[in-house]
Amino acid sequence: MTGLISLTGLLPLAAEGHEEEESTIQIGHHRTAEWLGMTFNTDTIISTLVAGALVLILGFVVVRQMNKQTEDHVPTKTQILWESVVGEVNKQVNDNLGKVHPYVAPLAISLFFFILFANWLELVPTRLNDDAHLLPAPTADTNLTYALAAVTMVSVWAYGIRQKGTKGYFKHFLEPFPVLLPLNILEELTKPITLALRLFGNIFAGGIMLSLIGLIPIYAFWAPNLIWKAFDMFIGAIQAFIFALLTVLYFAMAGAGHEEHELHEEYEEEERRKKADAAHADEAAPVPAH
Amino acid sequence: MASVAITPMESNFLVPNATFFVELAAFALLLFLLAKYVIPPINRAMTRRQDAIRAQFAELDEAKSEANAAEEEFKSQIADARHEAARIREEAREQGAAIIAEMREQAQAESTRIVEHAHAQIEADRKAAAASLRAEVGTLATTLAGRIVGESLDDEARQSRVVDRFLSDLEGAN
C-alpha cells in the first residue's frame, strides 16, 4: 500500500523521487549519456542492441540450418518458429494486400520478432538495484516505439502514394465526404501515436508491476512474480503480434481506397439475394404442405 | 535559465530524445539484414518444401491410380481367363460329344459292314455248296440208284434228267 502511494506521488515526475528512500520506484528514469549536446538513453540502446542481436543470431542460425539440410525436408524447431511466423505474416499480407509484398512482409516479420524479443527482455531479472537495471525492455522507452511507429507510418504513406499516385492518395482524405477532411487527417496522425504508445504503455506498465511486486517481502514475492511474469510474457507476445498486424492493416488501408465501398455493395447485394430467397421460400413453403 | 526549463522535459518519458535516432538506425539495420539475408532463404525453403510435398502428393495419386489400373487389368484378365476356361471346357465337351457320335457311327458302319460281309460270305458258301451239290449229288445219286436198281445210269442225258427232276422236286418241296 505504501508502495502504491509513493508511486502515485512519483508519477508526474520521477526526478525528485531519486533521493527519498530505498523502496521508491523510478518511472521513466534512464541512464543517459550526453553527446554532441544530445541526450542518449544508454540502457535502452544497449537493450535494443541485445534484442536485435538475439533476433539476428536466431535468424542466421535458421539460415545456416536450412543450408545444411537440403534433401531432407524436416525442419528444426527454430526453423518451425521462423517459418510459422513468416508463413503467418505472408498469409496476412497476401490476404490484405493481394500479394506477398516484398517490403511489407519483411517489415512486419522484423517488427514482430524485434518487439517480441525486446518485450521479453523485461522478464530477464537483470535489475541489480534501484539504480542499475542492466537490460530494461527497450519497448518501455518511447524512443524505440516512436521510432518503430515512424518507420511503419512513413512506409505506409509512401506505399499509399505509390499505389494510388499522389493525387489519388490525398483525394482519399476527402472521402466519403469532404467535410470529414479534418477527421481523416487526425486519423492518419493518431495511427503512429497509438501504435507507439500502445506498445510503450503495455510494456512500461508491465515493468512497473514487476517493480511493485519487488516491494513485496522476499518470502511472499515469488508467487505474484511468477504469475505476473507469465502474464507479461503473454502481453509481450500479444503486443508484438498487434504491432505487426496493425502495420499490415495500415498498409492495406493505404493501398486499397475503394475496397470498403465495394464490400458494402457486396453486402447489400448479398442482403437482397437473401431477402429474395426468403420471399421465394415463403411462396414455396405452402406447396409441400398439401 | 535554459537548464531550468530543460530539466523537467528530460525526465518526461513521453517526449523522445536523441535515442530516437539510434533506435531508428538500429531497426533499419535489423530490417535490412533480415529482409536481405534471413527471410528470403526461409521463404525459399518453405516454397521448396511445399513443392516437395505437392510433388509427393502427385506421385502418390499417380501411384494409386496406377495400382487401381493394375488391379482393374488383373481383374479383367482373371475374368477373361475364367471365360476362356469356360469356353474351352464347353468346346471340349462338344468335341467329346462329336467324337463319341463319330465313333458310334463308325462302329455302326463297321458292324453293318461286317454283317453284310458275313451275309455275302454265307451266300457265297451256300452257292458253292449248291454248286458242289449239283455237281456231286448227281453222280452220287446215280451211283447209288444204279446200285439199287442195278441199271447203269451212265447215259449222260438220262443222268442229268434224273438229277434235274430231283432238284426241281427238292425245290418244289422247299
Tab-separated table of C-alpha atoms in Angstrom:
chain	number	residue	atom	x	y	z
A	1	MET	CA	0.000	0.000	0.000
A	2	THR	CA	2.795	2.367	0.836
A	3	GLY	CA	4.417	1.402	-2.432
A	4	LEU	CA	1.333	2.382	-4.364
A	5	ILE	CA	1.056	5.704	-2.594
A	6	SER	CA	4.655	6.581	-3.201
A	7	LEU	CA	4.184	5.501	-6.819
A	8	THR	CA	1.224	7.823	-7.370
A	9	GLY	CA	3.218	10.576	-5.787
A	10	LEU	CA	6.042	9.883	-8.167
A	11	LEU	CA	4.094	9.549	-11.372
A	12	PRO	CA	4.245	13.072	-12.795
A	13	LEU	CA	7.972	13.496	-12.383
A	14	ALA	CA	10.386	10.828	-11.367
A	15	ALA	CA	13.379	13.051	-10.852
A	16	GLU	CA	12.548	14.123	-7.292
A	17	GLY	CA	11.942	10.597	-6.083
A	18	HIS	CA	15.590	9.779	-6.523
A	19	GLU	CA	16.817	10.731	-3.101
A	20	GLU	CA	13.768	9.886	-0.983
A	21	GLU	CA	14.091	6.323	0.311
A	22	GLU	CA	15.185	2.841	-0.680
A	23	SER	CA	11.864	1.441	-1.890
A	24	THR	CA	10.990	4.147	-4.403
A	25	ILE	CA	10.110	3.172	-7.923
A	26	GLN	CA	11.522	5.394	-10.571
A	27	ILE	CA	9.342	5.957	-13.572
A	28	GLY	CA	10.859	6.747	-16.922
A	29	HIS	CA	14.283	7.012	-15.410
A	30	HIS	CA	17.108	6.105	-17.751
A	31	ARG	CA	20.827	6.097	-17.561
A	32	THR	CA	21.802	8.756	-20.033
A	33	ALA	CA	24.848	9.967	-21.841
A	34	GLU	CA	25.389	13.330	-23.468
A	35	TRP	CA	26.981	13.533	-26.902
A	36	LEU	CA	27.068	16.481	-29.243
A	37	GLY	CA	24.602	18.204	-26.949
A	38	MET	CA	22.054	15.406	-27.312
A	39	THR	CA	20.814	13.020	-24.676
A	40	PHE	CA	21.002	9.277	-25.266
A	41	ASN	CA	19.373	6.657	-23.074
A	42	THR	CA	22.260	4.213	-22.868
A	43	ASP	CA	20.297	1.441	-21.167
A	44	THR	CA	17.639	1.484	-23.900
A	45	ILE	CA	20.280	1.466	-26.604
A	46	ILE	CA	22.105	-1.476	-25.051
A	47	SER	CA	18.865	-3.420	-24.619
A	48	THR	CA	17.936	-2.635	-28.205
A	49	LEU	CA	21.249	-3.949	-29.425
A	50	VAL	CA	20.857	-7.097	-27.330
A	51	ALA	CA	17.324	-7.722	-28.596
A	52	GLY	CA	18.337	-7.028	-32.187
A	53	ALA	CA	21.394	-9.234	-31.857
A	54	LEU	CA	19.250	-12.074	-30.481
A	55	VAL	CA	16.862	-11.792	-33.427
A	56	LEU	CA	19.733	-11.711	-35.894
A	57	ILE	CA	21.510	-14.654	-34.270
A	58	LEU	CA	18.305	-16.680	-34.341
A	59	GLY	CA	17.753	-15.671	-37.944
A	60	PHE	CA	21.213	-16.599	-39.114
A	61	VAL	CA	21.111	-19.853	-37.128
A	62	VAL	CA	17.994	-20.752	-39.059
A	63	VAL	CA	19.553	-19.831	-42.381
A	64	ARG	CA	22.566	-21.994	-41.582
A	65	GLN	CA	20.375	-24.895	-40.533
A	66	MET	CA	18.388	-24.623	-43.728
A	67	ASN	CA	21.509	-24.531	-45.842
A	68	LYS	CA	22.859	-27.601	-44.104
A	69	GLN	CA	19.898	-29.877	-44.723
A	70	THR	CA	18.886	-29.721	-48.325
A	71	GLU	CA	17.314	-33.028	-49.294
A	72	ASP	CA	15.679	-33.973	-46.032
A	73	HIS	CA	12.820	-31.503	-45.649
A	74	VAL	CA	12.296	-31.953	-41.909
A	75	PRO	CA	12.603	-28.538	-40.246
A	76	THR	CA	14.273	-27.860	-36.897
A	77	LYS	CA	12.439	-26.222	-34.012
A	78	THR	CA	13.969	-22.812	-34.677
A	79	GLN	CA	13.057	-23.197	-38.295
A	80	ILE	CA	9.488	-24.053	-37.389
A	81	LEU	CA	9.308	-20.922	-35.225
A	82	TRP	CA	10.558	-18.724	-38.053
A	83	GLU	CA	8.547	-20.458	-40.704
A	84	SER	CA	5.306	-20.258	-38.772
A	85	VAL	CA	5.815	-16.521	-38.205
A	86	VAL	CA	6.935	-15.896	-41.783
A	87	GLY	CA	4.119	-18.028	-43.147
A	88	GLU	CA	1.501	-16.330	-40.997
A	89	VAL	CA	2.721	-12.839	-41.908
A	90	ASN	CA	2.904	-13.768	-45.590
A	91	LYS	CA	-0.662	-15.009	-45.379
A	92	GLN	CA	-1.852	-11.830	-43.684
A	93	VAL	CA	-0.034	-9.650	-46.192
A	94	ASN	CA	-1.384	-11.693	-49.068
A	95	ASP	CA	-4.936	-11.521	-47.738
A	96	ASN	CA	-4.804	-7.774	-47.159
A	97	LEU	CA	-2.593	-6.507	-49.944
A	98	GLY	CA	-3.364	-9.057	-52.631
A	99	LYS	CA	0.196	-10.351	-52.792
A	100	VAL	CA	3.209	-11.060	-50.598
A	101	HIS	CA	4.661	-7.585	-50.847
A	102	PRO	CA	8.498	-7.754	-50.847
A	103	TYR	CA	8.794	-4.859	-48.411
A	104	VAL	CA	5.708	-5.123	-46.223
A	105	ALA	CA	6.134	-8.789	-45.289
A	106	PRO	CA	9.777	-8.455	-44.118
A	107	LEU	CA	8.862	-5.261	-42.264
A	108	ALA	CA	6.064	-6.970	-40.366
A	109	ILE	CA	8.219	-10.011	-39.639
A	110	SER	CA	11.089	-7.854	-38.380
A	111	LEU	CA	8.733	-5.808	-36.252
A	112	PHE	CA	7.196	-8.904	-34.734
A	113	PHE	CA	10.435	-10.618	-33.822
A	114	PHE	CA	12.203	-7.485	-32.673
A	115	ILE	CA	9.319	-6.321	-30.481
A	116	LEU	CA	8.835	-9.835	-29.123
A	117	PHE	CA	12.444	-10.128	-28.016
A	118	ALA	CA	12.539	-6.561	-26.744
A	119	ASN	CA	9.403	-7.184	-24.677
A	120	TRP	CA	10.690	-10.417	-23.239
A	121	LEU	CA	13.921	-8.792	-22.077
A	122	GLU	CA	11.769	-7.399	-19.283
A	123	LEU	CA	11.426	-10.922	-17.916
A	124	VAL	CA	15.147	-11.462	-17.520
A	125	PRO	CA	15.988	-10.482	-13.953
A	126	THR	CA	18.750	-8.005	-14.640
A	127	ARG	CA	17.668	-5.364	-12.163
A	128	LEU	CA	20.571	-5.276	-9.746
A	129	ASN	CA	19.215	-2.440	-7.593
A	130	ASP	CA	17.148	0.705	-7.993
A	131	ASP	CA	19.854	2.424	-9.949
A	132	ALA	CA	21.238	-0.312	-12.122
A	133	HIS	CA	18.857	-2.130	-14.424
A	134	LEU	CA	21.089	-3.804	-16.985
A	135	LEU	CA	18.522	-4.813	-19.586
A	136	PRO	CA	15.225	-2.971	-19.231
A	137	ALA	CA	12.797	-3.700	-22.050
A	138	PRO	CA	13.667	-1.159	-24.742
A	139	THR	CA	9.995	-1.076	-25.736
A	140	ALA	CA	9.302	0.541	-22.354
A	141	ASP	CA	11.039	3.605	-23.761
A	142	THR	CA	9.004	5.791	-26.096
A	143	ASN	CA	12.106	6.487	-28.147
A	144	LEU	CA	12.009	2.967	-29.524
A	145	THR	CA	8.262	2.789	-30.012
A	146	TYR	CA	8.185	6.185	-31.721
A	147	ALA	CA	10.980	5.051	-33.997
A	148	LEU	CA	9.153	1.863	-34.936
A	149	ALA	CA	5.897	3.736	-35.485
A	150	ALA	CA	7.736	6.287	-37.604
A	151	VAL	CA	9.252	3.580	-39.797
A	152	THR	CA	5.851	1.949	-40.162
A	153	MET	CA	3.875	5.080	-40.914
A	154	VAL	CA	6.372	6.641	-43.296
A	155	SER	CA	6.435	3.311	-45.141
A	156	VAL	CA	2.638	3.190	-45.130
A	157	TRP	CA	2.327	6.692	-46.545
A	158	ALA	CA	4.975	6.002	-49.171
A	159	TYR	CA	3.189	2.799	-50.100
A	160	GLY	CA	-0.175	4.558	-50.329
A	161	ILE	CA	1.230	7.288	-52.571
A	162	ARG	CA	2.993	4.774	-54.787
A	163	GLN	CA	-0.122	2.604	-55.081
A	164	LYS	CA	-2.603	5.360	-55.877
A	165	GLY	CA	-0.444	8.253	-57.026
A	166	THR	CA	-0.022	11.463	-55.064
A	167	LYS	CA	-3.337	12.864	-56.234
A	168	GLY	CA	-5.254	9.648	-55.657
A	169	TYR	CA	-3.797	9.203	-52.208
A	170	PHE	CA	-4.627	12.697	-50.998
A	171	LYS	CA	-8.024	12.607	-52.636
A	172	HIS	CA	-8.778	9.768	-50.265
A	173	PHE	CA	-8.739	12.261	-47.398
A	174	LEU	CA	-11.848	13.904	-48.874
A	175	GLU	CA	-13.800	10.680	-48.942
A	176	PRO	CA	-16.530	9.772	-48.308
A	177	PHE	CA	-17.348	13.464	-47.674
A	178	PRO	CA	-15.042	16.494	-47.907
A	179	VAL	CA	-16.346	17.622	-44.505
A	180	LEU	CA	-14.514	14.709	-42.940
A	181	LEU	CA	-11.115	16.006	-44.043
A	182	PRO	CA	-10.032	17.061	-40.532
A	183	LEU	CA	-11.096	13.715	-39.118
A	184	ASN	CA	-9.249	11.835	-41.828
A	185	ILE	CA	-6.085	13.816	-41.166
A	186	LEU	CA	-6.498	13.270	-37.445
A	187	GLU	CA	-6.952	9.546	-38.023
A	188	GLU	CA	-3.781	9.415	-40.047
A	189	LEU	CA	-1.882	11.242	-37.301
A	190	THR	CA	-3.254	9.165	-34.453
A	191	LYS	CA	-2.165	5.961	-36.149
A	192	PRO	CA	1.563	6.314	-35.366
A	193	ILE	CA	0.904	7.767	-31.924
A	194	THR	CA	-1.431	4.969	-30.872
A	195	LEU	CA	0.885	2.429	-32.416
A	196	ALA	CA	3.807	3.736	-30.374
A	197	LEU	CA	2.027	4.445	-27.114
A	198	ARG	CA	0.039	1.200	-27.033
A	199	LEU	CA	3.218	-0.811	-27.123
A	200	PHE	CA	5.030	1.509	-24.753
A	201	GLY	CA	2.199	1.606	-22.250
A	202	ASN	CA	1.775	-2.136	-22.084
A	203	ILE	CA	5.418	-2.928	-21.563
A	204	PHE	CA	6.024	0.058	-19.343
A	205	ALA	CA	3.127	-0.951	-17.122
A	206	GLY	CA	4.489	-4.494	-17.020
A	207	GLY	CA	7.775	-3.102	-15.740
A	208	ILE	CA	6.030	-1.044	-13.090
A	209	MET	CA	4.119	-4.128	-11.965
A	210	LEU	CA	7.360	-6.037	-11.644
A	211	SER	CA	8.847	-3.228	-9.593
A	212	LEU	CA	5.777	-3.160	-7.365
A	213	ILE	CA	5.920	-6.900	-6.904
A	214	GLY	CA	9.556	-6.410	-5.994
A	215	LEU	CA	8.408	-4.378	-2.981
A	216	ILE	CA	6.660	-7.414	-1.523
A	217	PRO	CA	8.756	-9.096	1.193
A	218	ILE	CA	11.069	-11.732	-0.216
A	219	TYR	CA	9.260	-14.766	1.321
A	220	ALA	CA	5.970	-13.909	-0.438
A	221	PHE	CA	7.074	-12.242	-3.609
A	222	TRP	CA	7.822	-15.284	-5.744
A	223	ALA	CA	4.188	-16.292	-6.362
A	224	PRO	CA	2.920	-12.976	-7.789
A	225	ASN	CA	6.249	-12.554	-9.548
A	226	LEU	CA	5.858	-15.894	-11.272
A	227	ILE	CA	2.236	-15.264	-12.229
A	228	TRP	CA	2.891	-11.751	-13.425
A	229	LYS	CA	5.911	-12.747	-15.481
A	230	ALA	CA	3.930	-15.459	-17.202
A	231	PHE	CA	1.200	-12.934	-17.953
A	232	ASP	CA	3.761	-10.364	-19.020
A	233	MET	CA	5.186	-12.869	-21.460
A	234	PHE	CA	1.727	-13.260	-22.941
A	235	ILE	CA	1.300	-9.493	-23.121
A	236	GLY	CA	4.674	-9.144	-24.797
A	237	ALA	CA	3.730	-11.668	-27.476
A	238	ILE	CA	0.307	-10.104	-27.979
A	239	GLN	CA	1.747	-6.615	-28.317
A	240	ALA	CA	4.313	-7.773	-30.868
A	241	PHE	CA	1.536	-9.515	-32.795
A	242	ILE	CA	-0.730	-6.456	-32.660
A	243	PHE	CA	2.002	-4.118	-33.814
A	244	ALA	CA	2.843	-6.320	-36.789
A	245	LEU	CA	-0.811	-6.954	-37.644
A	246	LEU	CA	-1.735	-3.265	-37.461
A	247	THR	CA	1.223	-2.461	-39.680
A	248	VAL	CA	-0.107	-4.828	-42.319
A	249	LEU	CA	-3.635	-3.457	-41.917
A	250	TYR	CA	-2.453	0.155	-42.238
A	251	PHE	CA	-0.684	-0.813	-45.450
A	252	ALA	CA	-3.865	-2.418	-46.688
A	253	MET	CA	-5.922	0.654	-45.793
A	254	ALA	CA	-3.457	2.962	-47.520
A	255	GLY	CA	-3.318	0.825	-50.625
A	256	ALA	CA	-6.950	-0.080	-51.239
A	257	GLY	CA	-9.136	3.002	-51.338
A	258	HIS	CA	-12.435	1.771	-52.660
A	259	GLU	CA	-12.472	-1.589	-51.020
A	260	GLU	CA	-14.880	-0.524	-48.295
A	261	HIS	CA	-17.432	0.692	-50.814
A	262	GLU	CA	-17.142	-2.487	-52.790
A	263	LEU	CA	-17.523	-4.519	-49.666
A	264	HIS	CA	-20.595	-2.524	-48.765
A	265	GLU	CA	-22.118	-3.074	-52.174
A	266	GLU	CA	-21.373	-6.756	-51.978
A	267	TYR	CA	-23.002	-6.859	-48.589
A	268	GLU	CA	-26.121	-5.121	-49.908
A	269	GLU	CA	-26.226	-7.448	-52.862
A	270	GLU	CA	-25.987	-10.384	-50.508
A	271	GLU	CA	-28.806	-8.999	-48.358
A	272	ARG	CA	-31.014	-8.506	-51.399
A	273	ARG	CA	-30.376	-12.039	-52.502
A	274	LYS	CA	-31.170	-13.359	-49.053
A	275	LYS	CA	-34.429	-11.426	-48.986
A	276	ALA	CA	-35.372	-12.717	-52.400
A	277	ASP	CA	-34.568	-16.231	-51.294
A	278	ALA	CA	-36.640	-15.794	-48.152
A	279	ALA	CA	-39.590	-14.489	-50.178
A	280	HIS	CA	-39.207	-17.354	-52.558
A	281	ALA	CA	-39.101	-19.780	-49.658
A	282	ASP	CA	-42.308	-18.240	-48.249
A	283	GLU	CA	-44.044	-18.744	-51.545
A	284	ALA	CA	-42.733	-22.235	-51.834
A	285	ALA	CA	-43.465	-23.196	-48.233
A	286	PRO	CA	-47.212	-23.967	-48.577
A	287	VAL	CA	-46.622	-26.274	-51.518
A	288	PRO	CA	-45.146	-29.221	-49.607
A	289	ALA	CA	-47.948	-28.875	-47.012
A	290	HIS	CA	-50.577	-30.012	-49.460
B	1	MET	CA	17.597	29.831	-17.152
B	2	ALA	CA	17.731	27.400	-20.014
B	3	SER	CA	18.727	24.444	-17.840
B	4	VAL	CA	15.777	25.076	-15.542
B	5	ALA	CA	13.410	24.886	-18.496
B	6	ILE	CA	15.006	21.746	-19.925
B	7	THR	CA	15.262	19.660	-16.763
B	8	PRO	CA	11.579	18.620	-16.480
B	9	MET	CA	11.473	17.927	-20.221
B	10	GLU	CA	14.315	15.470	-19.902
B	11	SER	CA	12.509	13.432	-17.330
B	12	ASN	CA	9.225	13.281	-19.216
B	13	PHE	CA	9.133	9.805	-20.634
B	14	LEU	CA	6.620	10.683	-23.361
B	15	VAL	CA	8.999	13.097	-25.042
B	16	PRO	CA	11.649	11.419	-27.136
B	17	ASN	CA	15.271	12.416	-27.069
B	18	ALA	CA	18.201	11.618	-29.352
B	19	THR	CA	17.822	7.916	-28.539
B	20	PHE	CA	15.074	8.017	-31.146
B	21	PHE	CA	17.598	8.304	-33.969
B	22	VAL	CA	19.725	5.458	-32.627
B	23	GLU	CA	16.631	3.272	-32.414
B	24	LEU	CA	15.622	4.274	-35.914
B	25	ALA	CA	19.027	3.342	-37.275
B	26	ALA	CA	19.139	0.118	-35.263
B	27	PHE	CA	15.760	-1.033	-36.514
B	28	ALA	CA	16.549	-0.002	-40.073
B	29	LEU	CA	19.712	-2.097	-39.911
B	30	LEU	CA	17.818	-5.021	-38.413
B	31	LEU	CA	15.138	-4.753	-41.093
B	32	PHE	CA	17.757	-4.590	-43.830
B	33	LEU	CA	19.659	-7.621	-42.566
B	34	LEU	CA	16.541	-9.708	-42.013
B	35	ALA	CA	14.991	-8.732	-45.338
B	36	LYS	CA	18.165	-9.392	-47.263
B	37	TYR	CA	19.746	-12.416	-45.610
B	38	VAL	CA	17.218	-14.225	-43.421
B	39	ILE	CA	13.705	-14.008	-44.802
B	40	PRO	CA	14.364	-14.873	-48.483
B	41	PRO	CA	16.021	-18.223	-47.621
B	42	ILE	CA	13.144	-19.036	-45.279
B	43	ASN	CA	10.627	-18.226	-47.984
B	44	ARG	CA	12.589	-20.318	-50.448
B	45	ALA	CA	12.769	-23.246	-48.036
B	46	MET	CA	9.021	-23.056	-47.409
B	47	THR	CA	8.262	-22.921	-51.099
B	48	ARG	CA	10.639	-25.787	-51.731
B	49	ARG	CA	9.077	-27.932	-49.061
B	50	GLN	CA	5.581	-27.132	-50.241
B	51	ASP	CA	6.626	-28.057	-53.750
B	52	ALA	CA	8.166	-31.271	-52.487
B	53	ILE	CA	5.009	-32.137	-50.579
B	54	ARG	CA	2.888	-31.288	-53.593
B	55	ALA	CA	5.101	-33.431	-55.791
B	56	GLN	CA	4.862	-36.291	-53.327
B	57	PHE	CA	1.112	-35.996	-53.282
B	58	ALA	CA	1.057	-36.027	-57.055
B	59	GLU	CA	3.290	-39.094	-57.051
B	60	LEU	CA	1.037	-40.746	-54.519
B	61	ASP	CA	-2.026	-40.034	-56.635
B	62	GLU	CA	-0.267	-41.350	-59.677
B	63	ALA	CA	0.832	-44.493	-57.884
B	64	LYS	CA	-2.678	-45.000	-56.563
B	65	SER	CA	-4.238	-44.633	-59.966
B	66	GLU	CA	-1.608	-46.935	-61.413
B	67	ALA	CA	-2.334	-49.520	-58.758
B	68	ASN	CA	-6.035	-49.178	-59.454
B	69	ALA	CA	-5.435	-49.605	-63.144
B	70	ALA	CA	-3.274	-52.651	-62.497
B	71	GLU	CA	-5.955	-54.124	-60.279
B	72	GLU	CA	-8.568	-53.455	-62.927
B	73	GLU	CA	-6.393	-55.092	-65.521
B	74	PHE	CA	-5.732	-58.034	-63.243
B	75	LYS	CA	-9.423	-58.442	-62.574
B	76	SER	CA	-10.299	-58.215	-66.235
B	77	GLN	CA	-7.605	-60.714	-67.058
B	78	ILE	CA	-8.919	-63.095	-64.425
B	79	ALA	CA	-12.392	-62.687	-65.847
B	80	ASP	CA	-11.044	-63.289	-69.353
B	81	ALA	CA	-9.231	-66.378	-68.173
B	82	ARG	CA	-12.365	-67.686	-66.489
B	83	HIS	CA	-14.316	-67.003	-69.639
B	84	GLU	CA	-11.672	-68.680	-71.752
B	85	ALA	CA	-11.590	-71.694	-69.485
B	86	ALA	CA	-15.351	-71.999	-69.657
B	87	ARG	CA	-15.201	-71.692	-73.417
B	88	ILE	CA	-12.518	-74.361	-73.649
B	89	ARG	CA	-14.485	-76.683	-71.393
B	90	GLU	CA	-17.562	-76.174	-73.493
B	91	GLU	CA	-15.603	-76.786	-76.659
B	92	ALA	CA	-14.074	-79.909	-75.207
B	93	ARG	CA	-17.464	-81.163	-74.242
B	94	GLU	CA	-18.749	-80.521	-77.755
B	95	GLN	CA	-15.727	-82.144	-79.255
B	96	GLY	CA	-16.097	-85.134	-76.977
B	97	ALA	CA	-19.722	-85.464	-77.933
B	98	ALA	CA	-18.797	-85.169	-81.585
B	99	ILE	CA	-16.080	-87.787	-81.226
B	100	ILE	CA	-18.414	-90.154	-79.438
B	101	ALA	CA	-21.032	-89.662	-82.131
B	102	GLU	CA	-18.478	-90.217	-84.843
B	103	MET	CA	-17.124	-93.292	-83.162
B	104	ARG	CA	-20.593	-94.621	-82.753
B	105	GLU	CA	-21.275	-94.017	-86.405
B	106	GLN	CA	-18.055	-95.677	-87.364
B	107	ALA	CA	-18.821	-98.647	-85.176
B	108	GLN	CA	-22.264	-98.798	-86.629
B	109	ALA	CA	-20.857	-98.730	-90.131
B	110	GLU	CA	-18.279	-101.304	-89.218
B	111	SER	CA	-20.807	-103.628	-87.743
B	112	THR	CA	-23.054	-103.164	-90.751
B	113	ARG	CA	-20.154	-103.877	-92.989
B	114	ILE	CA	-19.195	-106.968	-91.007
B	115	VAL	CA	-22.749	-108.222	-91.051
B	116	GLU	CA	-23.049	-107.631	-94.781
B	117	HIS	CA	-19.750	-109.298	-95.346
B	118	ALA	CA	-20.904	-112.239	-93.333
B	119	HIS	CA	-24.117	-112.410	-95.323
B	120	ALA	CA	-22.183	-112.305	-98.569
B	121	GLN	CA	-19.885	-114.997	-97.295
B	122	ILE	CA	-22.749	-117.123	-96.263
B	123	GLU	CA	-24.412	-116.561	-99.644
B	124	ALA	CA	-21.198	-117.477	-101.422
B	125	ASP	CA	-20.775	-120.534	-99.282
B	126	ARG	CA	-24.322	-121.516	-99.916
B	127	LYS	CA	-23.852	-121.037	-103.658
B	128	ALA	CA	-20.601	-123.039	-103.579
B	129	ALA	CA	-22.307	-125.702	-101.563
B	130	ALA	CA	-25.187	-125.714	-104.006
B	131	ALA	CA	-22.809	-125.898	-106.962
B	132	SER	CA	-20.802	-128.723	-105.484
B	133	LEU	CA	-24.017	-130.396	-104.519
B	134	ARG	CA	-25.286	-130.036	-108.031
B	135	ALA	CA	-22.016	-131.485	-109.334
B	136	GLU	CA	-21.608	-134.359	-106.919
B	137	VAL	CA	-25.145	-135.209	-105.884
B	138	GLY	CA	-25.914	-136.384	-109.466
B	139	THR	CA	-23.065	-138.844	-109.668
B	140	LEU	CA	-23.543	-139.929	-106.119
B	141	ALA	CA	-27.241	-140.451	-106.581
B	142	THR	CA	-26.942	-142.231	-109.897
B	143	THR	CA	-24.240	-144.457	-108.479
B	144	LEU	CA	-26.457	-145.171	-105.518
B	145	ALA	CA	-29.562	-145.658	-107.640
B	146	GLY	CA	-27.630	-147.759	-110.141
B	147	ARG	CA	-26.569	-149.979	-107.354
B	148	ILE	CA	-30.080	-150.248	-106.058
B	149	VAL	CA	-31.784	-150.526	-109.420
B	150	GLY	CA	-28.919	-152.478	-110.950
B	151	GLU	CA	-29.202	-150.449	-114.031
B	152	SER	CA	-26.459	-148.380	-115.229
B	153	LEU	CA	-27.381	-144.841	-115.436
B	154	ASP	CA	-24.229	-143.961	-117.178
B	155	ASP	CA	-26.107	-142.383	-120.024
B	156	GLU	CA	-25.295	-138.743	-119.633
B	157	ALA	CA	-28.569	-137.487	-120.860
B	158	ARG	CA	-30.659	-139.601	-118.583
B	159	GLN	CA	-28.479	-138.890	-115.668
B	160	SER	CA	-28.786	-135.191	-115.939
B	161	ARG	CA	-32.587	-135.523	-116.494
B	162	VAL	CA	-32.892	-137.511	-113.318
B	163	VAL	CA	-30.841	-135.075	-111.366
B	164	ASP	CA	-32.772	-132.071	-112.652
B	165	ARG	CA	-36.050	-133.683	-111.748
B	166	PHE	CA	-34.715	-134.476	-108.324
B	167	LEU	CA	-33.534	-130.973	-107.810
B	168	SER	CA	-36.755	-129.456	-109.014
B	169	ASP	CA	-38.632	-131.773	-106.712
B	170	LEU	CA	-36.365	-130.671	-103.970
B	171	GLU	CA	-37.012	-127.065	-104.726
B	172	GLY	CA	-40.681	-127.724	-105.009
B	173	ALA	CA	-40.622	-129.370	-101.623
B	174	ASN	CA	-38.889	-126.326	-100.293
